[in-house]
């Protein structure tokens, strides 16, 4: 039994060892760059990684499973400036865990499980500027002041949604100035007066309160130190604002209500807040719900005057459940005369009554973005004497369809200079339109227009027609300084003569192939050009211009990152600045000229060589051979028309015609000879005449002489008969030597003729008259054979 047990243990050990060796190495829990920024978020870490050094300056360990922070975890990170530990499971932090982090400026401990907070954590963090403690499970901010040593703190976030129930007077002691303070306390049950009084200056206070029970007390404490009060996630239906006596300076300049529920009655109570704020107030309602019908009745004259403090009103995504029973707000008309800026965004507004528009005498800025305005109802809103001071009107993303009607309707706005009617549908647009005389800025982006016409006002200094379907821009705009025309289908820059005053042009995301120095120079005043993300053809000229002009970097926005080649294909995706083309691509004309010269020289040399080595002769012989090959090798006996075809030189014609013809054709029986001068068919191709005559003749007589060798005509006849006569290995050829010829005088190309003369006998014309009779007898015998 014992050996078997040992064997089993040994096998298990070997398997475990092999498994460990084969297992891949675990990835490093941190990814650090050379600047000391280390990223370890969302890696399921159970603890802070060991081995951290003084080079770490930023450490992100968010979204892990860390539960404990010990004194030694961060001891070596003496230069750490940012530490993110949010969204872990931390429930314990030892007292001196952050003791060595004297340089820390950003600390995020939000959304952990901390049941309490300790001032010892923050004692040495004198450089801390940002501290987020939201979303933990503590009920108070501790027994002693947590933040008394954080003299540089600028942003502080505390509280949670369920457990934080009390704000104590000592909680914010030691804090003198904050840019932002966020308190999440929807379950707040107790607020000790003057708890926020100790902070001398708060730029922005964000309060998450489900009920307004402690709102008045908080309001009183921060009234002299706060600039911007933001109330979130609050039900104000029970709001009751009693008068308070305050003699301190009022500093609140902005009120924001975000995701707040309001009733008609609570609105009247909210107006009382305005009595305690400074002049020129900015009021914002974002994603709020109005559970009422607009029955606002404000009879207190002091409240009337307080409402006149509102200078900027912003309403975004306002929801009114009882919208169809809603009043016309005429009870508020008298309080709107001092409002200068109004934004009502994405709130289903389809009409601003003419009477309300006429009361808005100080209105300079009106934003009705994302509503339901159409031309017919806009006419009522922009009635006579409406918005007399209006300079900027935003009607982006409504339901306007006629540019001509829109311009005509807005003629009543004599001071209008800025108009944004983007994200409407104005296709097609009219050829001419009327506009307010002072119009300087028009936004027509994303309106589906396919062309620009004289409907565009000529007085414009800024025009935005980006994200449309424009293929050209040929509109004269003598005063235009800025043109935004990105996201269209332009293939080239607009003509500079149309835009003499242009300073800024943004023409990215078109189909522009390139631009030249001459084009840019034609824009005399151009200071900024954004032309990236186009289909640049990286030709040699374009690359030479863009790479040599270093001053382009001062004009081109996004250079060189956004300027990429689209063609040639082998450089597609490369930055224009980095692209290099080969010599053959950049000097194509010179290359073609050089190639033509080489070809011409090659042809010339080939011609000379052909002439010297009789190349043309070989070509003609090849053609003749092909012609001969297509015909029967030998005509049938019944098709022979001649006893002999005679090939001779014209200079030897006297001998042939006077002697040979007489001796052969007048002999009994006579021989029928084929002579080219007499028997060739007129108009027939000479090659066919020669081949046909040879094929229809029993024999072929070559009258050889010095004249024959030199005669071009005889050469032709010998050329075209060469293959037929000597390829068949027969004796159809009769050679008559009219005079002695040296064999070397016969051209080298007539190799078979030279061979025949070397291997066969031939008839030689005797100069002695006594021997001539025997010559004719031998010739007649040769023809008959």
XYZ file of C-alpha atoms in Angstrom, residues 470-473 483-495 505-516 519-520 523 529-539 542 545-546 556 562-567 576:
54
model
C -23.638 71.240 -51.859
C -21.494 70.349 -54.846
C -20.322 73.927 -55.484
C -20.305 77.395 -53.963
C -17.499 80.344 -44.175
C -18.337 76.951 -42.676
C -18.981 74.467 -45.465
C -17.741 71.134 -44.087
C -19.572 67.887 -44.755
C -20.686 68.614 -48.320
C -19.713 67.328 -51.785
C -17.350 70.048 -52.997
C -14.483 68.886 -55.206
C -12.473 72.122 -55.062
C -12.112 75.285 -53.011
C -14.603 78.046 -53.855
C -13.462 80.782 -56.208
C -12.946 78.798 -44.055
C -13.764 75.328 -42.750
C -14.226 72.917 -45.645
C -13.354 69.519 -44.173
C -15.212 66.275 -44.987
C -15.853 67.103 -48.640
C -14.414 65.394 -51.744
C -11.659 67.905 -52.458
C -8.729 66.399 -54.378
C -6.236 69.099 -53.474
C -5.389 72.775 -53.643
C -2.489 74.790 -54.995
C -5.560 79.012 -55.001
C -4.549 79.843 -51.439
C -7.645 84.421 -50.826
C -8.318 77.047 -43.322
C -9.641 73.709 -42.104
C -9.584 71.278 -45.037
C -8.817 67.914 -43.449
C -10.674 64.644 -44.069
C -10.916 65.160 -47.827
C -10.056 62.845 -50.739
C -6.615 64.222 -51.465
C -4.890 63.004 -54.627
C -1.259 63.035 -53.585
C 0.230 64.102 -56.888
C 0.404 68.734 -54.430
C 3.538 72.422 -52.474
C 2.320 71.163 -49.087
C -4.256 74.791 -41.873
C -6.208 65.207 -40.591
C -4.671 65.531 -44.062
C -4.389 62.021 -45.513
C -3.845 60.722 -49.039
C -6.761 59.005 -50.778
C -4.842 58.119 -53.932
C 0.286 64.109 -46.804
